[in-house]
Short mmCIF file of C-alpha atoms and ligand atoms in Angstrom, two decimals:
data_model
loop_
_atom_site.label_atom_id
_atom_site.label_comp_id
_atom_site.label_asym_id
_atom_site.label_seq_id
_atom_site.Cartn_x
_atom_site.Cartn_y
_atom_site.Cartn_z
CA MET A 1 1.67 4.63 9.23
CA VAL A 2 0.06 7.63 7.28
CA GLN A 3 2.07 10.48 7.44
CA ALA A 4 0.11 13.49 6.55
CA ASP A 5 2.59 14.84 3.93
CA LYS A 6 2.18 12.14 0.80
CA ARG A 7 -0.27 13.68 -0.83
CA LEU A 8 -0.68 10.30 -2.93
CA LEU A 9 -1.74 8.98 0.01
CA LYS A 10 -4.25 11.62 0.66
CA VAL A 11 -6.42 10.75 -2.44
CA LEU A 12 -6.23 7.00 -2.18
CA GLU A 13 -7.65 8.34 1.66
CA GLY A 14 -10.64 10.30 -0.14
CA GLU A 15 -9.10 13.58 -0.78
CA ALA A 16 -9.45 15.66 -4.09
CA LEU A 17 -5.92 17.78 -4.31
CA THR A 18 -4.96 19.76 -7.27
CA PRO A 19 -3.06 19.35 -9.51
CA PRO A 20 -2.80 15.58 -8.58
CA PRO A 21 -0.45 13.69 -7.77
CA VAL A 22 1.40 11.65 -10.08
CA TRP A 23 3.73 8.40 -11.00
CA LEU A 24 3.78 6.67 -13.55
CA MET A 25 3.24 2.79 -15.06
CA ARG A 26 7.27 1.79 -15.64
CA GLN A 27 8.90 4.45 -15.04
CA ALA A 28 11.41 2.99 -13.54
CA GLY A 29 12.95 1.02 -16.30
CA ARG A 30 14.24 0.82 -19.97
CA HIS A 31 13.27 4.45 -21.29
CA LEU A 32 15.94 5.92 -18.40
CA PRO A 33 19.74 5.99 -19.77
CA GLU A 34 20.74 5.16 -16.00
CA TYR A 35 18.47 2.23 -15.70
CA HIS A 36 20.55 1.53 -18.74
CA GLU A 37 23.56 1.51 -16.74
CA LEU A 38 22.31 0.13 -13.99
CA ARG A 39 21.11 -2.73 -15.60
CA ALA A 40 24.67 -4.00 -16.92
CA GLN A 41 25.47 -4.73 -13.84
CA ALA A 42 23.20 -7.74 -13.67
CA ARG A 43 23.56 -10.86 -16.26
CA ASP A 44 19.56 -11.55 -15.91
CA PHE A 45 16.99 -10.13 -15.08
CA LEU A 46 15.74 -12.13 -12.32
CA ASP A 47 19.23 -11.61 -11.03
CA PHE A 48 18.68 -8.11 -11.57
CA CYS A 49 14.81 -8.10 -8.97
CA TYR A 50 16.77 -10.43 -6.14
CA SER A 51 19.30 -8.11 -5.82
CA PRO A 52 18.02 -5.10 -3.17
CA SER A 53 21.33 -3.03 -4.24
CA LEU A 54 20.35 -2.78 -7.19
CA ALA A 55 16.66 -3.04 -7.00
CA THR A 56 16.62 -0.15 -4.59
CA GLU A 57 18.43 2.57 -7.10
CA ALA A 58 16.51 0.83 -10.13
CA THR A 59 13.05 2.30 -7.48
CA LEU A 60 14.76 5.42 -6.98
CA GLN A 61 15.58 6.43 -10.21
CA PRO A 62 12.78 8.20 -11.68
CA ILE A 63 12.05 10.04 -8.51
CA ARG A 64 15.15 11.37 -8.29
CA ARG A 65 15.05 12.79 -12.04
CA TYR A 66 11.75 13.34 -11.65
CA GLY A 67 10.34 13.58 -8.35
CA MET A 68 6.87 11.82 -9.00
CA ASP A 69 4.85 11.28 -6.09
CA GLY A 70 5.22 7.83 -6.20
CA ALA A 71 7.75 5.20 -6.47
CA ILE A 72 7.25 1.47 -7.69
CA LEU A 73 8.76 -1.04 -6.35
CA PHE A 74 11.22 -2.59 -9.12
CA ALA A 75 10.50 -6.09 -9.07
CA ASP A 76 7.79 -8.17 -11.80
CA ILE A 77 4.86 -9.94 -11.08
CA LEU A 78 6.10 -12.95 -12.64
CA LEU A 79 8.46 -13.18 -9.59
CA ILE A 80 6.17 -15.50 -7.98
CA LEU A 81 6.01 -17.50 -10.47
CA ASP A 82 9.75 -18.41 -10.43
CA ALA A 83 9.16 -18.33 -6.46
CA LEU A 84 6.23 -21.50 -6.79
CA GLY A 85 8.88 -23.26 -8.74
CA ARG A 86 8.28 -22.67 -11.96
CA LYS A 87 11.17 -21.71 -14.54
CA VAL A 88 10.63 -18.24 -15.39
CA ALA A 89 13.46 -16.42 -18.19
CA PHE A 90 13.41 -13.21 -19.72
CA VAL A 91 14.72 -13.69 -23.16
CA GLU A 92 16.26 -10.37 -24.63
CA GLY A 93 13.52 -9.05 -27.12
CA GLU A 94 11.23 -11.95 -26.55
CA GLY A 95 10.14 -11.03 -23.39
CA PRO A 96 9.09 -13.67 -20.94
CA ARG A 97 9.06 -17.22 -20.80
CA VAL A 98 7.69 -19.59 -18.67
CA ALA A 99 7.94 -22.92 -18.00
CA PRO A 100 3.73 -24.01 -18.79
CA LEU A 101 2.23 -25.61 -15.95
CA SER A 102 -1.17 -27.77 -16.60
CA ARG A 103 -2.62 -28.98 -13.67
CA ALA A 104 -3.40 -26.70 -9.87
CA SER A 105 -1.11 -29.25 -8.15
CA ASP A 106 2.17 -27.72 -10.71
CA LEU A 107 2.00 -25.09 -8.24
CA GLN A 108 2.08 -26.62 -5.00
CA GLY A 109 5.63 -28.03 -4.96
CA VAL A 110 7.51 -25.79 -2.91
CA ALA A 111 6.91 -25.16 0.68
CA LYS A 112 5.95 -21.90 1.71
CA SER A 113 9.18 -21.36 3.86
CA ALA A 114 10.70 -21.73 0.59
CA VAL A 115 8.73 -19.29 -1.43
CA GLU A 116 9.02 -16.87 1.12
CA ALA A 117 12.11 -17.02 1.79
CA ARG A 118 12.76 -16.74 -2.31
CA LEU A 119 10.82 -13.83 -2.01
CA SER A 120 13.09 -11.73 0.84
CA PRO A 121 15.01 -9.85 -1.66
CA VAL A 122 12.36 -8.04 -2.63
CA PHE A 123 11.10 -7.26 0.94
CA GLU A 124 14.83 -6.25 1.79
CA THR A 125 14.77 -4.05 -1.00
CA VAL A 126 11.00 -2.53 -0.02
CA ARG A 127 13.38 -1.61 3.37
CA ARG A 128 15.84 0.30 1.81
CA VAL A 129 14.00 2.21 -0.53
CA ARG A 130 11.49 3.42 2.21
CA ALA A 131 14.51 4.39 4.12
CA ALA A 132 16.31 5.99 1.41
CA LEU A 133 13.31 7.91 -0.66
CA PRO A 134 11.82 11.79 0.54
CA PRO A 135 9.50 11.52 3.03
CA GLU A 136 6.47 13.30 0.98
CA THR A 137 7.19 10.27 -1.78
CA THR A 138 4.19 7.15 -1.69
CA LEU A 139 6.01 3.87 -1.62
CA ILE A 140 3.96 1.37 -3.73
CA GLY A 141 4.07 -2.44 -3.41
CA PHE A 142 2.71 -4.78 -6.28
CA ALA A 143 2.39 -7.99 -7.32
CA GLY A 144 -0.16 -9.57 -10.65
CA SER A 145 -3.81 -10.38 -10.00
CA PRO A 146 -3.97 -14.37 -9.79
CA TRP A 147 -5.81 -14.21 -13.38
CA THR A 148 -2.71 -12.17 -15.34
CA VAL A 149 -0.46 -14.61 -13.44
CA ALA A 150 -1.81 -17.65 -14.22
CA ILE A 151 -2.29 -16.72 -18.09
CA TYR A 152 1.15 -17.00 -18.22
CA GLY A 153 2.01 -19.37 -15.85
CA ILE A 154 -0.49 -21.45 -18.49
CA GLU A 155 0.13 -20.11 -22.12
CA GLY A 156 3.89 -19.27 -21.05
CA ARG A 157 4.25 -16.78 -22.36
CA GLY A 158 2.51 -13.15 -23.04
CA GLY A 159 1.20 -11.62 -26.67
CA THR A 160 -0.97 -14.32 -26.99
CA ASP A 161 -4.38 -14.01 -27.43
CA LYS A 162 -5.38 -16.24 -24.29
CA SER A 163 -7.21 -18.54 -25.80
CA THR A 164 -5.44 -21.78 -23.73
CA ALA A 165 -5.56 -20.06 -20.76
CA ARG A 166 -9.70 -19.50 -21.42
CA MET A 167 -10.03 -22.52 -22.57
CA PHE A 168 -8.05 -24.34 -19.39
CA GLY A 169 -10.93 -22.77 -17.70
CA TYR A 170 -13.25 -23.51 -19.74
CA GLU A 171 -12.93 -27.15 -19.64
CA GLN A 172 -11.61 -27.88 -16.12
CA PRO A 173 -13.41 -25.13 -14.16
CA GLU A 174 -12.69 -26.26 -10.69
CA GLU A 175 -8.57 -26.79 -11.60
CA MET A 176 -8.79 -23.13 -12.80
CA ASP A 177 -10.80 -22.39 -9.50
CA ALA A 178 -7.52 -23.92 -7.47
CA VAL A 179 -5.13 -22.44 -9.33
CA LEU A 180 -6.10 -19.29 -8.94
CA ARG A 181 -6.78 -19.77 -5.22
CA ILE A 182 -3.06 -21.17 -4.99
CA LEU A 183 -1.90 -17.43 -6.51
CA ALA A 184 -4.39 -15.44 -4.03
CA ASP A 185 -2.93 -17.03 -1.38
CA HIS A 186 0.15 -16.85 -2.33
CA THR A 187 -0.43 -13.23 -2.99
CA VAL A 188 -1.61 -12.19 0.35
CA ASP A 189 1.57 -13.27 2.11
CA TYR A 190 3.49 -11.80 -0.61
CA LEU A 191 1.95 -8.25 -0.13
CA ALA A 192 1.68 -8.67 3.61
CA GLU A 193 5.29 -9.10 3.74
CA GLN A 194 6.25 -6.42 1.56
CA ALA A 195 3.62 -3.69 3.77
CA LYS A 196 5.23 -5.00 6.54
CA ALA A 197 8.53 -3.78 5.37
CA GLY A 198 7.32 -0.80 4.54
CA ALA A 199 5.12 -0.32 1.42
CA ASP A 200 2.94 2.42 2.11
CA VAL A 201 0.66 1.16 -0.71
CA LEU A 202 0.14 -2.63 -2.98
CA MET A 203 -1.38 -2.19 -6.65
CA LEU A 204 -2.36 -5.08 -8.40
CA PHE A 205 -1.76 -5.85 -11.12
CA GLU A 206 -4.56 -7.33 -13.81
CA SER A 207 -2.80 -6.49 -17.29
CA TRP A 208 -4.88 -8.92 -19.49
CA ALA A 209 -8.71 -7.83 -18.21
CA GLU A 210 -9.83 -7.99 -21.22
CA GLY A 211 -11.68 -10.02 -23.71
CA LEU A 212 -14.04 -12.20 -20.76
CA PRO A 213 -17.36 -12.03 -20.97
CA GLU A 214 -19.33 -11.79 -17.49
CA ASP A 215 -19.67 -14.64 -15.82
CA ALA A 216 -15.68 -15.25 -16.06
CA PHE A 217 -14.48 -11.80 -14.93
CA GLU A 218 -16.50 -12.95 -12.43
CA ARG A 219 -14.72 -15.96 -11.70
CA TRP A 220 -11.92 -15.68 -12.65
CA VAL A 221 -10.44 -11.83 -11.87
CA VAL A 222 -13.70 -10.93 -9.84
CA ALA A 223 -13.54 -13.65 -7.39
CA PRO A 224 -9.63 -13.94 -6.69
CA THR A 225 -9.40 -9.88 -6.47
CA ARG A 226 -12.23 -10.06 -3.26
CA SER A 227 -10.71 -12.70 -1.81
CA ILE A 228 -6.99 -11.44 -1.16
CA VAL A 229 -8.50 -7.56 -0.54
CA GLU A 230 -10.56 -9.50 1.99
CA GLN A 231 -7.15 -11.62 3.35
CA LEU A 232 -5.31 -8.71 3.73
CA ARG A 233 -7.79 -7.09 6.24
CA ALA A 234 -8.42 -10.39 7.97
CA ARG A 235 -4.99 -9.95 8.97
CA GLY A 236 -4.35 -6.29 10.04
CA ILE A 237 -3.01 -4.70 6.37
CA ASN A 238 -4.32 -1.58 6.06
CA GLN A 239 -2.12 -0.24 2.46
CA PRO A 240 -4.58 1.03 0.20
CA VAL A 241 -4.61 -1.23 -2.19
CA ILE A 242 -5.35 0.31 -6.25
CA GLY A 243 -6.63 -2.55 -7.91
CA PHE A 244 -5.77 -2.25 -12.10
CA PRO A 245 -8.33 -4.62 -14.54
CA ARG A 246 -7.26 -3.56 -17.23
CA GLY A 247 -8.85 -3.86 -20.67
CA ALA A 248 -12.01 -4.43 -18.16
CA GLY A 249 -14.42 -2.01 -20.00
CA ALA A 250 -17.54 -1.53 -18.62
CA LEU A 251 -16.85 -4.16 -16.62
CA VAL A 252 -14.72 -1.52 -14.82
CA VAL A 253 -17.29 -1.04 -12.61
CA ARG A 254 -18.70 -4.35 -11.53
CA TYR A 255 -14.65 -4.88 -10.47
CA ALA A 256 -14.89 -1.29 -8.68
CA ALA A 257 -18.08 -2.75 -6.54
CA GLU A 258 -17.44 -5.78 -5.96
CA THR A 259 -13.79 -7.00 -4.83
CA GLY A 260 -13.28 -4.17 -2.17
CA VAL A 261 -10.58 -2.81 -3.45
CA SER A 262 -9.65 1.50 -2.54
CA ALA A 263 -8.91 2.77 -5.94
CA VAL A 264 -8.50 1.81 -9.22
CA GLY A 265 -6.54 1.85 -12.38
CA LEU A 266 -7.99 3.03 -15.71
CA ASP A 267 -6.30 2.08 -19.09
CA THR A 268 -6.24 3.86 -22.06
CA ALA A 269 -9.33 3.47 -23.11
CA VAL A 270 -11.53 3.77 -20.33
CA PRO A 271 -13.50 7.49 -21.22
CA THR A 272 -12.82 10.04 -18.56
CA ARG A 273 -16.27 11.28 -18.30
CA TRP A 274 -17.80 8.56 -18.17
CA ALA A 275 -15.58 6.86 -16.08
CA ASN A 276 -17.03 9.70 -13.50
CA GLU A 277 -19.96 9.04 -13.92
CA ALA A 278 -20.35 5.33 -13.84
CA LEU A 279 -17.87 4.99 -10.59
CA PRO A 280 -19.25 5.59 -7.26
CA PRO A 281 -17.99 9.53 -6.41
CA GLY A 282 -15.12 9.41 -4.30
CA LEU A 283 -13.71 5.99 -5.28
CA PRO A 284 -9.74 7.37 -6.28
CA VAL A 285 -9.00 6.52 -9.94
CA GLN A 286 -5.51 6.90 -11.68
CA GLY A 287 -4.74 7.08 -14.82
CA ASN A 288 -5.19 7.21 -17.97
CA LEU A 289 -2.95 8.57 -20.64
CA ASP A 290 -2.19 7.17 -23.99
CA PRO A 291 1.47 5.99 -23.25
CA LEU A 292 1.99 7.14 -27.36
CA ARG A 293 0.39 10.41 -26.50
CA LEU A 294 3.44 10.99 -24.29
CA MET A 295 5.31 9.20 -26.39
CA ALA A 296 4.26 11.38 -29.23
CA GLY A 297 4.69 15.22 -27.29
CA GLY A 298 3.80 18.54 -28.75
CA PRO A 299 0.96 20.32 -28.04
CA GLY A 300 -1.68 17.34 -27.74
CA LEU A 301 0.22 16.09 -25.04
CA ASP A 302 -0.31 19.27 -23.21
CA ALA A 303 -3.85 19.30 -24.10
CA ARG A 304 -4.36 16.20 -23.56
CA VAL A 305 -3.31 16.31 -19.82
CA ARG A 306 -5.14 19.06 -19.33
CA GLU A 307 -8.21 17.34 -20.28
CA ILE A 308 -7.43 14.06 -17.72
CA ARG A 309 -6.51 16.78 -15.05
CA ASP A 310 -9.77 18.47 -15.70
CA ALA A 311 -11.87 15.76 -16.34
CA PHE A 312 -11.28 13.72 -12.85
CA ARG A 313 -11.05 17.60 -10.61
CA GLY A 314 -12.92 17.09 -7.64
CA ARG A 315 -13.27 13.20 -7.62
CA PRO A 316 -9.60 11.42 -6.03
CA HIS A 317 -7.34 11.22 -8.72
CA ILE A 318 -3.67 10.32 -9.60
CA PHE A 319 -2.54 10.58 -12.64
CA ASN A 320 -1.05 8.17 -14.59
CA LEU A 321 -0.77 6.74 -17.82
CA GLY A 322 -3.16 3.50 -20.05
CA HIS A 323 -0.32 1.78 -19.19
CA GLY A 324 3.58 1.60 -19.30
CA VAL A 325 6.37 3.67 -20.02
CA PRO A 326 7.50 2.64 -23.84
CA GLN A 327 11.05 2.42 -24.11
CA THR A 328 11.74 5.42 -26.69
CA THR A 329 9.78 7.61 -24.52
CA PRO A 330 11.70 11.14 -24.53
CA ILE A 331 12.99 12.24 -20.99
CA ASP A 332 11.82 15.40 -21.89
CA HIS A 333 8.32 15.11 -22.85
CA VAL A 334 7.91 13.50 -19.34
CA VAL A 335 9.26 16.41 -18.66
CA ARG A 336 6.70 18.67 -19.96
CA MET A 337 4.00 16.69 -19.12
CA LEU A 338 4.96 17.40 -15.22
CA GLN A 339 5.30 20.08 -15.82
CA VAL A 340 1.81 21.15 -17.48
CA LEU A 341 -0.02 19.03 -14.93
CA ARG A 342 1.46 20.86 -12.36
CA GLU A 343 0.52 24.12 -13.82
CA ALA A 344 -1.11 26.85 -11.67
CA THR A 345 -4.78 26.88 -13.11
O1 CP3 B 401 9.01 1.55 -12.85
C1 CP3 B 401 8.08 0.07 -13.24
O2 CP3 B 401 6.90 -0.09 -12.75
C2 CP3 B 401 8.70 -1.33 -11.98
C3 CP3 B 401 8.81 -2.57 -12.17
C4 CP3 B 401 7.80 -2.98 -12.71
C5 CP3 B 401 8.50 -4.48 -14.18
N1 CP3 B 401 7.15 -5.26 -14.39
C6 CP3 B 401 10.08 -4.00 -14.70
C7 CP3 B 401 10.06 -4.51 -15.64
C8 CP3 B 401 6.83 -3.65 -12.97
C9 CP3 B 401 5.41 -3.20 -12.02
C10 CP3 B 401 6.25 -4.69 -13.45
C11 CP3 B 401 4.82 -5.38 -13.73
C12 CP3 B 401 4.25 -6.13 -14.73
N2 CP3 B 401 5.77 -7.24 -15.50
C13 CP3 B 401 3.32 -6.62 -15.70
C14 CP3 B 401 2.41 -5.68 -15.09
C15 CP3 B 401 2.47 -4.65 -16.44
C16 CP3 B 401 2.19 -4.22 -17.26
O3 CP3 B 401 3.04 -3.41 -17.87
O4 CP3 B 401 0.69 -4.95 -17.75
C17 CP3 B 401 3.79 -7.09 -16.43
C18 CP3 B 401 2.41 -8.06 -17.32
C19 CP3 B 401 4.85 -7.35 -17.04
C20 CP3 B 401 5.35 -8.67 -16.89
C21 CP3 B 401 7.24 -8.44 -17.84
N3 CP3 B 401 8.04 -8.11 -17.15
C22 CP3 B 401 6.60 -8.38 -19.50
C23 CP3 B 401 5.73 -8.81 -20.24
C24 CP3 B 401 8.40 -8.16 -19.81
C25 CP3 B 401 9.03 -7.77 -21.06
C26 CP3 B 401 8.83 -6.59 -21.79
C27 CP3 B 401 10.06 -6.66 -22.93
O5 CP3 B 401 9.69 -5.77 -23.20
O6 CP3 B 401 10.71 -7.29 -22.69
C28 CP3 B 401 8.41 -8.16 -18.05
C29 CP3 B 401 9.80 -7.54 -17.68
C30 CP3 B 401 10.08 -6.32 -17.45
N4 CP3 B 401 9.90 -6.00 -16.62
C31 CP3 B 401 11.01 -5.11 -17.85
C32 CP3 B 401 11.11 -4.22 -16.52
C33 CP3 B 401 12.09 -2.63 -16.53
C34 CP3 B 401 11.89 -5.29 -19.23
C35 CP3 B 401 13.75 -6.13 -18.68
C36 CP3 B 401 14.69 -5.53 -18.72
O7 CP3 B 401 15.06 -4.49 -18.38
O8 CP3 B 401 15.72 -6.13 -18.97
#
């Protein structure tokens, strides 16, 4: 149920608010000392994500410290690959590793009920966070978008140039369609359960939308995203969906027009005034302070926070970064950013 006092939710329903509501991608996690303390309680990162008590606490930490308008569920976009039976490991200092898949059937070895059972601690986390959050805080559930998750599944790791995944798509287009369809269908189940457990908003992270020509963008990014939104709506899941096609460049306009998402996340490189003119009037946007600008702090941070806030005045806008909070970001800079954003204007 929509609660009138959730400012972030109001923006997603089309209201332009001053100051804009704010949360930060990766607001939970390694820039917070209290996270490091909590993290030490689980052997590996997957165990941490699948522990409702630890994941609930991690979700709440940035809310307590900063009073963000949105809390993002503490989990990871790669949990779905783990639940589908692909071996996922988070290697300290190296990032995630996934056993590479070579055909769509590699994603079909686990029964639907077993996938849901594996992910069930995440839904328990959503219920616990929901119960613990202040009523004015919006709870954001999320998943990776199929193309981004497929890249990890095919390449086996992050930090690559994505050429293995792209060649897979060009050489075996039907097989790639099948990979994306399987991921999209499971993502619908996953997000629907998060919504039923109490998520107010759902976000799709398309972290690797960059560098695609328009035909591939249409087939691998737009079509699977549209399928997810359509299936959610067909099931009566009406929570707003924020789509974040990071690196899409000018194709963000097509993404906004064709996927059915309720709002678009803008990455750091999207020019604010261009976005304001190119996107449909009234479409909510989220973004897009450079994470390194936050890390650097100083007068340049203050000026850019005001610029972004002012550029989207009159349009429903959720203030955020253009990507995640870097690990070495000083807490004081986040506090200062919030202060400047919320100053009387
Ligand atoms: O505050 C939040 O945003 C909550 C939770 C969250 C995490 N990952 C926690 C996490 C969210 C929303 C994600 C999404 C995610 N995960 C994305 C999409 C967003 C983006 O950054 O583009 C991606 C691509 C991943 C995959 C992933 N998970 C990578 C590449 C890494 C390694 C990064 C690193 O620096 O090691 C992770 C691990 C991860 N996910 C951590 C956290 C807090 C760090 C692990 C740790 O604490 O040991």
